[in-house]
Structure formats: structure tokens, C-alpha cells
Short mmCIF file of C-alpha atoms and ligand atoms in Angstrom, two decimals:
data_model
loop_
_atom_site.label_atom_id
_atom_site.label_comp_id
_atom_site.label_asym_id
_atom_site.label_seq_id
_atom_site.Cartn_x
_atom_site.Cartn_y
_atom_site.Cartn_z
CA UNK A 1 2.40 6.78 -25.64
CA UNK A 2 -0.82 5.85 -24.19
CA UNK A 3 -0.38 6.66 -20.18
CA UNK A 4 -2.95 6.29 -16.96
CA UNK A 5 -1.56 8.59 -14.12
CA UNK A 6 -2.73 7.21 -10.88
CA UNK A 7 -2.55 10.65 -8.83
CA UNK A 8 -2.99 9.40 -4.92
CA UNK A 9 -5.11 11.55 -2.54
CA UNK A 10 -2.88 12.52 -0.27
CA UNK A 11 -0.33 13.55 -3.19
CA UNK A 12 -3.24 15.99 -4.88
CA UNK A 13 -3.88 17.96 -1.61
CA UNK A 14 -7.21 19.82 -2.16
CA UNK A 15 -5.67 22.24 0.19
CA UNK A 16 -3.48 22.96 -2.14
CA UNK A 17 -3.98 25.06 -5.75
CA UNK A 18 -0.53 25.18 -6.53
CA UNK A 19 -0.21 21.48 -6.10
CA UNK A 20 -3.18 20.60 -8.16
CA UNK A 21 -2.29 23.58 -10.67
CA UNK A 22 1.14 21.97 -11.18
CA UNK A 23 -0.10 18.41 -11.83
CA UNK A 24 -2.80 20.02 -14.52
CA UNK A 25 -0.03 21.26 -16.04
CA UNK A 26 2.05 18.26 -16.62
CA UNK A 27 -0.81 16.27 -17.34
CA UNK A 28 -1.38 19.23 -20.01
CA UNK A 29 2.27 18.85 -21.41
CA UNK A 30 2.24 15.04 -21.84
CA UNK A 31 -0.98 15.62 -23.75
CA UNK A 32 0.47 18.62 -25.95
CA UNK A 33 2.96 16.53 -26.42
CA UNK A 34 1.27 13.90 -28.16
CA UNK A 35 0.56 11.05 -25.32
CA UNK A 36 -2.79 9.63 -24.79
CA UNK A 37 -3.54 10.59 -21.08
CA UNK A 38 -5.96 9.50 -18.58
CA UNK A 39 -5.59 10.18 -14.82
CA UNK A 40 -7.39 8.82 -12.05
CA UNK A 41 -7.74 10.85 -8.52
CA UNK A 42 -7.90 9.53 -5.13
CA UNK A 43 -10.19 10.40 -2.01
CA UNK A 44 -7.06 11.78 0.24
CA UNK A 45 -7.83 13.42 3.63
CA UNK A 46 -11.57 14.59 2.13
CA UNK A 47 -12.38 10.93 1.78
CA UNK A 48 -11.16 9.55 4.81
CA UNK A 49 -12.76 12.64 6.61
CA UNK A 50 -16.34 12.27 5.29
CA UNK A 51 -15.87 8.21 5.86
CA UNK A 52 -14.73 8.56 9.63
CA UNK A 53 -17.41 10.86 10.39
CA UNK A 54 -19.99 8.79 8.44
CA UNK A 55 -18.87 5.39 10.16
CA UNK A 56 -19.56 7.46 13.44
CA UNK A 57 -22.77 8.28 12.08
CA UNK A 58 -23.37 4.27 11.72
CA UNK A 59 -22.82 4.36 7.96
CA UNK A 60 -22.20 0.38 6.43
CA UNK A 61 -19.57 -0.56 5.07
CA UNK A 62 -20.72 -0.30 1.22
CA UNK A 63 -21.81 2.91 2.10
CA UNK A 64 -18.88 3.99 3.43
CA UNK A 65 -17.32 3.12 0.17
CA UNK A 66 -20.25 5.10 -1.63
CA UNK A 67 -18.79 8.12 0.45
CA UNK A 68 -15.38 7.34 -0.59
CA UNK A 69 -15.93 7.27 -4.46
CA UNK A 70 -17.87 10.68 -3.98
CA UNK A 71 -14.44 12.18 -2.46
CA UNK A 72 -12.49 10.63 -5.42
CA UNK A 73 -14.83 12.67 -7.81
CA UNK A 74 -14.92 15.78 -5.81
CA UNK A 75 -10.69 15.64 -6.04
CA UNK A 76 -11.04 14.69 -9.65
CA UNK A 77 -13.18 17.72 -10.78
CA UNK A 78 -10.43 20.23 -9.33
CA UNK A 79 -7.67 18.78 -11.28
CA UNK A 80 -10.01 18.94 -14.15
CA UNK A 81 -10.73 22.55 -13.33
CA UNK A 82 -7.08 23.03 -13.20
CA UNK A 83 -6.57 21.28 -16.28
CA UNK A 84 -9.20 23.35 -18.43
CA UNK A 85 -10.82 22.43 -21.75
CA UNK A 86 -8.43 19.21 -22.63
CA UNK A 87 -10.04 17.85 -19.58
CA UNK A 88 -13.72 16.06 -20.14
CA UNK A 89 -15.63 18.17 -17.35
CA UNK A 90 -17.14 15.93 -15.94
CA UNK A 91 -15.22 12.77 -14.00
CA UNK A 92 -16.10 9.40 -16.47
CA UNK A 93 -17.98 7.42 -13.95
CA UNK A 94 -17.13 3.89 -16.54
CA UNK A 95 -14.11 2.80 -17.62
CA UNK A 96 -15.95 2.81 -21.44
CA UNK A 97 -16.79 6.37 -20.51
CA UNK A 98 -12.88 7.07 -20.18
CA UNK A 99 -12.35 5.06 -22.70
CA UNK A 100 -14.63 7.27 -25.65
CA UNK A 101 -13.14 10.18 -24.12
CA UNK A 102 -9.34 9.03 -24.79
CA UNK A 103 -10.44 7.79 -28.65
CA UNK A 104 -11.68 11.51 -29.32
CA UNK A 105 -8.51 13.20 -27.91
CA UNK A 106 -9.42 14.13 -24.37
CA UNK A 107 -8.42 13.47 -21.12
CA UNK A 108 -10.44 11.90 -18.91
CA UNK A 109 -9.95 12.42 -15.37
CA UNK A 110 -11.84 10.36 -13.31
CA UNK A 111 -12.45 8.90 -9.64
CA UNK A 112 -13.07 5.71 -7.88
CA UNK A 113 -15.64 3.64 -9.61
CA UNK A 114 -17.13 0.72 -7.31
CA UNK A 115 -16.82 -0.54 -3.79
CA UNK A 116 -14.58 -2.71 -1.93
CA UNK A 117 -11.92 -1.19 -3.94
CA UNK A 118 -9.98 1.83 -3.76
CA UNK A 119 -8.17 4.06 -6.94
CA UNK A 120 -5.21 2.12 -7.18
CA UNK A 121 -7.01 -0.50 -8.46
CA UNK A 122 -8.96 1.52 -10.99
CA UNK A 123 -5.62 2.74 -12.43
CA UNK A 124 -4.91 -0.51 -13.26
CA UNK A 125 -8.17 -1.38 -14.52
CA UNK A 126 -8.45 1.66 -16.59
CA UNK A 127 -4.69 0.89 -18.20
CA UNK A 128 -5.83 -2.65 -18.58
CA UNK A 129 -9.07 -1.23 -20.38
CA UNK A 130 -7.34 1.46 -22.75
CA UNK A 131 -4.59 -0.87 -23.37
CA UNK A 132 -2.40 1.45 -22.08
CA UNK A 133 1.40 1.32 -22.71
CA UNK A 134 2.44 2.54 -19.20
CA UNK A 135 1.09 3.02 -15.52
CA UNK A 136 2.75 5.45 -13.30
CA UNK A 137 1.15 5.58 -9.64
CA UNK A 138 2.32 8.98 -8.26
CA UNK A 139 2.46 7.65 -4.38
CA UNK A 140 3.47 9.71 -1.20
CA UNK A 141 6.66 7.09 -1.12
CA UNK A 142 9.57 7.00 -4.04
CA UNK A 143 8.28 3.45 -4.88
CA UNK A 144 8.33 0.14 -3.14
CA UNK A 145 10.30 -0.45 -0.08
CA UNK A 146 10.80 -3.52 1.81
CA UNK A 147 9.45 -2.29 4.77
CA UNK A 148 7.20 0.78 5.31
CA UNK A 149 9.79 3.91 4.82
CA UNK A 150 7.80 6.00 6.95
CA UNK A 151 7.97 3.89 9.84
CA UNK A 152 11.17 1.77 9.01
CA UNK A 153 14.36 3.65 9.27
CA UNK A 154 16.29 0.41 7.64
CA UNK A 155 13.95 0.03 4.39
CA UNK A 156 15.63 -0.40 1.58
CA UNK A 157 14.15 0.88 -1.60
CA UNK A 158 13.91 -1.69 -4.58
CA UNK A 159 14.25 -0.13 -7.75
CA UNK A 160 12.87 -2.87 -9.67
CA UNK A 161 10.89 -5.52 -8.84
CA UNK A 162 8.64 -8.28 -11.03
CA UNK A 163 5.05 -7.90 -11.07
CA UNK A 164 4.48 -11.90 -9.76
CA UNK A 165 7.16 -10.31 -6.64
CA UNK A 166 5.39 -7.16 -6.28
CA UNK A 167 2.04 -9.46 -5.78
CA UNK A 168 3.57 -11.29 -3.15
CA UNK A 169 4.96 -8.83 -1.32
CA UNK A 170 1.69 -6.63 -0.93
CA UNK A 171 -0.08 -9.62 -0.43
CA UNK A 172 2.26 -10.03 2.87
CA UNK A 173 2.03 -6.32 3.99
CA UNK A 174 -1.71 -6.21 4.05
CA UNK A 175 -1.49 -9.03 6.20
CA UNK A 176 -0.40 -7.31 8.78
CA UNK A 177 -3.06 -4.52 9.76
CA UNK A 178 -2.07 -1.10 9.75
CA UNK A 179 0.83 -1.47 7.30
CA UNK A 180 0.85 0.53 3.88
CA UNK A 181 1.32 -0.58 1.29
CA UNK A 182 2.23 1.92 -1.88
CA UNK A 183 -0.24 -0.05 -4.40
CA UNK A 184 -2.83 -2.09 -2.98
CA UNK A 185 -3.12 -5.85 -3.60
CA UNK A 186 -6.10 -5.87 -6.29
CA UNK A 187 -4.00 -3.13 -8.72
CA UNK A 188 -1.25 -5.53 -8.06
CA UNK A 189 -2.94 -8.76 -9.29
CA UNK A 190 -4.19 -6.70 -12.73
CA UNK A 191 -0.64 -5.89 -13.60
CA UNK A 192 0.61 -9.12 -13.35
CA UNK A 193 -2.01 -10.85 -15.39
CA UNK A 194 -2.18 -7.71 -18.21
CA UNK A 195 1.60 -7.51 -18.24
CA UNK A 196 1.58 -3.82 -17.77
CA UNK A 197 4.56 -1.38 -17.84
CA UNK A 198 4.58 0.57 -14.06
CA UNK A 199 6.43 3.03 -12.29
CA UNK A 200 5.63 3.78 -8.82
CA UNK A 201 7.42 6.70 -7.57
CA UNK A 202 7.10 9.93 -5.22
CA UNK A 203 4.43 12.08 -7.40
CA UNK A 204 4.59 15.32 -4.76
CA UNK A 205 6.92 17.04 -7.08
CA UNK A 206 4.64 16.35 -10.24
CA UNK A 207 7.52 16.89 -12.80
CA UNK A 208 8.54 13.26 -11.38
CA UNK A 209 5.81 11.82 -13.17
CA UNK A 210 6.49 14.04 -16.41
CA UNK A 211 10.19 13.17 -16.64
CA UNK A 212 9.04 9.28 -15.73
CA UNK A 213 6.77 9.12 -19.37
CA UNK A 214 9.25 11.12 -20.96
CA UNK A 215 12.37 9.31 -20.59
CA UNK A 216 11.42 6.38 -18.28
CA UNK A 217 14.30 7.67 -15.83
CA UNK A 218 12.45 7.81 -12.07
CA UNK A 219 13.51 7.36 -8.64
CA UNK A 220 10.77 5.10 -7.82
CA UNK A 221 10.20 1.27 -8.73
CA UNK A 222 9.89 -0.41 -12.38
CA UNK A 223 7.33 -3.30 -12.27
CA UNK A 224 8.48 -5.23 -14.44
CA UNK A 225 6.11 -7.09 -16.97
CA UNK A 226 6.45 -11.18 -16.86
CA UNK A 227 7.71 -10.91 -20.81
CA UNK A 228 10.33 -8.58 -19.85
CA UNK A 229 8.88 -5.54 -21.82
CA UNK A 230 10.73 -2.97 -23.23
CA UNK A 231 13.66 -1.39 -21.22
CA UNK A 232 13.11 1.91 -19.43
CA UNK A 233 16.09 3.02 -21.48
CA UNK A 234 14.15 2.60 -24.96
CA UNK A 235 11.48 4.65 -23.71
CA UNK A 236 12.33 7.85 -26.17
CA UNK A 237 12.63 5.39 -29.06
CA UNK A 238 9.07 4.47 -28.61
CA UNK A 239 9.73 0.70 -28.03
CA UNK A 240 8.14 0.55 -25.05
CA UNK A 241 4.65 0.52 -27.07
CA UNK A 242 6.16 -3.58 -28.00
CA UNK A 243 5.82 -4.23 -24.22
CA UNK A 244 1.88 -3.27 -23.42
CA UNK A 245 0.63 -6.28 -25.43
CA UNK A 246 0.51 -8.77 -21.69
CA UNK A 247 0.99 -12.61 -22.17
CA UNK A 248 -3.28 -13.18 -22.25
P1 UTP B 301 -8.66 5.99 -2.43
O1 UTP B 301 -8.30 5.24 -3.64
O2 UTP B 301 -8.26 7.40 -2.33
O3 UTP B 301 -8.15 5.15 -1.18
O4 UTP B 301 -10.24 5.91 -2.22
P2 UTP B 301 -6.86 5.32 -0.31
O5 UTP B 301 -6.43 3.95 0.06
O6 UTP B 301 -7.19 6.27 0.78
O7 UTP B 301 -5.74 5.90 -1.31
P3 UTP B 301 -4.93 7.29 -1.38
O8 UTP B 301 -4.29 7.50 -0.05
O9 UTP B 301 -5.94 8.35 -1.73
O10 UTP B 301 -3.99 7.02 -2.48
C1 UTP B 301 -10.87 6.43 -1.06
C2 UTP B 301 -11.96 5.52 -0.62
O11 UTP B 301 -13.00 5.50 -1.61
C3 UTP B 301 -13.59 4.21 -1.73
C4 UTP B 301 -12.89 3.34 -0.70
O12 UTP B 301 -13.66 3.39 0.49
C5 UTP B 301 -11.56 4.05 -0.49
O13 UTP B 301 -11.00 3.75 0.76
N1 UTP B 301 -13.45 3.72 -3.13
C6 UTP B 301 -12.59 4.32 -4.00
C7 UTP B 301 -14.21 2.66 -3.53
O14 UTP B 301 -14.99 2.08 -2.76
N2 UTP B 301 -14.14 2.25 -4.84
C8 UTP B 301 -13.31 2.84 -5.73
O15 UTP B 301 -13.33 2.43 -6.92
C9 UTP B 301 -12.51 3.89 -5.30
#
């Protein structure tokens, strides 16, 4: 299976070895295994560090952003240290960059790539670019609530939700400032109109995301492909390459 990891700052604590040394090592395994793998890195705590202090310094906006993408690739080059020689050693700063590395075998671990956006659209990007069969965003949050589980006590998880739903309910949580949202509205928008396979789901433990392109059995949230796709439960049989092809 061809597979983009989304890997979210705050899950890959640089802080951390152990962390990143355990999601190098499933990324490793799905690509031992056979699966095409690419895996992009957020910013985390470095980014928004480096930006606050910046912005204090009377950085713009675009420059800010500049900062950001900098902290992406600084996050991406430990997982690819962690990762060794499968890795390409050097974050892809292009999505046709990624791209060459995944047609000769590699995996390409890479960062954000321009402003006004942030990683989570740049997974989808990069799946939409690859033609990738699946998308799993390894969040801080088992998938998509309907309110923000971390300030919410009565959110109720949804399990499974259609990309044109998932769309509008972003779109209504980054209306209201302050509110997180586990995939941002942009990355939303590309994986309704590509018709990509996703998972969100809690990537701290990283053997979430392993068992998630494995089996397709996660606690998180299926997005759900307008065409229907393949079902998660078809994933070993391989049918779930049928459902990457979008309705474009
Ligand atoms: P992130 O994708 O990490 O943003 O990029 P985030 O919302 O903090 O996500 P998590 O918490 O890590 O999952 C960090 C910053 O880098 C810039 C943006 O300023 C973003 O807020 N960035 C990143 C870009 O401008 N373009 C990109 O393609 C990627």
C-alpha cells in the first residue's frame, strides 16, 4: 500500500528519543514490509517557540511562517536520523522531490513546504501527489470529536465521518478562534476533492498508526471517500488500493 503518515509536532516530541525512535521504527516496518511510505513532520513546541519569540522580535507574518517550515525540517531530520539509511537524509523540500524518492524505494520524510499553511495540509497534498492509497494523521486526539475533547468533557467521538462532513465541521470550528481542530480546514478540502482514504487517530503510541495500515482497525475516525472506497475491513485483502482512484 502506498501510505503518507502525517506525524503532528506535538506527537513527535523532540524532547523525546524514545518517542521519535519508536515512530522510526514503525515507519521502518511498514516499509520492510512492502508499503510505499512517506511521512511528513510537524513544527510542535520548537516551531511555535521560535515563532512566538520571532513575532516578539516584530517578525511578519510570512516570515513567521518561514520560521515555522524551518521547525518542521529540523523535527523531520531527527526522525530521519532515527530512521537510518531507508530514510532520504535530507527532508524533500517539493512534493516531486518526495515523489522521486518514493519511485526509487525510499522514504521521504519531509516538513512543511510553503506559507499560510501548516503540515496537515501538506499530508494531504503529498497523498494527493503520490496517489497515495491511504492518509493516516497521527494527532494528539483519537480522531474527530464533536467538540474539542480536551476542553469538552461531553464530546463525543465520531468514528466515521464523510469527507464533504468533515469539511464542514472544521470549517465551523475554525470559526471560532482558539478552537482546535484535529486536521485543519485546507487538508480537509484536498481529501474531499481527491477522494482519499484517512484515518485520524491518537499517534502518541506509534504502533496505532502501524496496526491502522496494517489492518485498517483504529480507534480514531475513518474519512470516508465520497465513492464509498473500500471498507476498512478489506484492508488485508488489498482492496483498499480500488478506493484511492477520487471521483476527478
Ligand atoms: P505545523 O504543521 O506543525 O502547525 O507547522 P501546527 O498547527 O502547529 O500543527 P502540529 O501541532 O505540529 O500538528 C508549524 C508552523 O509552520 C508553518 C506555519 O506557520 C505553521 O503554523 N508552516 C508549516 C507553513 O507556513 N507552511 C507549511 O507548509 C508548513
Amino acid at each position: 500500500m502506498n501510505v503518507v503518515v502525517s506525524v503532528g509536532g506535538s506527537v513527535l516530541s523532540p524532547g523525546d528519543p524514545e518517542r521519535v525512535a519508536a515512530h522510526a521504527a514503525v515507519v521502518e516496518a511498514l516499509h520492510d514490509a512492502g508499503h510505499e511510505v512517506s511521512v511528513v513532520v510537524g513544527g510542535g513546541s520548537t516551531a511555535l517557540e521560535y515563532i512566538e519569540v520571532a513575532r516578539e522580535l516584530g517578525a511578519n507574518e510570512m516570515k513567521l511562517d518561514d520560521i515555522g517550515i524551518a521547525a518542521t525540517r529540523l523535527n523531520a531530520r531527527l526522525l530521519i536520523e532515527a530512521i537510518g539509511e531507508a530514510a532520504v537524509q535530507t527532508p524533500p523540500e517539493t512534493y516531486d522531490e518526495a515523489s522521486v524518492a518514493l519511485r526509487r524505494g525510499d522514504v521521504a520524510v519531509m516538513g512543511g513546504v510553503a506559507p499560510a499553511q501548516t503540515t496537515d495540509a501538506v499530508s494531504a497534498a503529498l497523498a494527493e501527489y503520490v496517489d497515495a492509497d491511504l492518509l493516516v494523521y497521527g494527532t494528539s486526539v483519537s480522531g474527530v470529536y464533536t467538540a474539542d475533547p480536551k476542553k469538552d468533557p461531553d464530546a463525543e467521538h465520531i468514528p466515521e465521518i464523510s469527507a464533504a462532513d468533515l469539511v464542514e465541521r472544521i470549517a465551523g470550528i475554525e470559526m471560532n478562534a482558539g478552537a482546535a481542530a484535529p486536521v485543519d480546514l485546507l487538508a480537509a478540502k484536498v481529501i474531499q476533492r481527491s477522494g482519499l482514504r484517512t484515518i485520524v487517530l491518537d499517534g502518541t503510541e506509534p504502533e496505532r498508526i502501524q496496526r491502522a495500515v496494517e489492518t485498517g482497525e483504529h480507534d480514531g475516525t475513518d474519512v470516508l471517500p465520497e465513492n464509498g472506497g473500500a471498507d476498512p475491513d478489506d484492508w488485508s485483502t488489498g482492496s483498499v488500493t480500488d478506493a484511492a482512484g477520487g471521483d476527478e
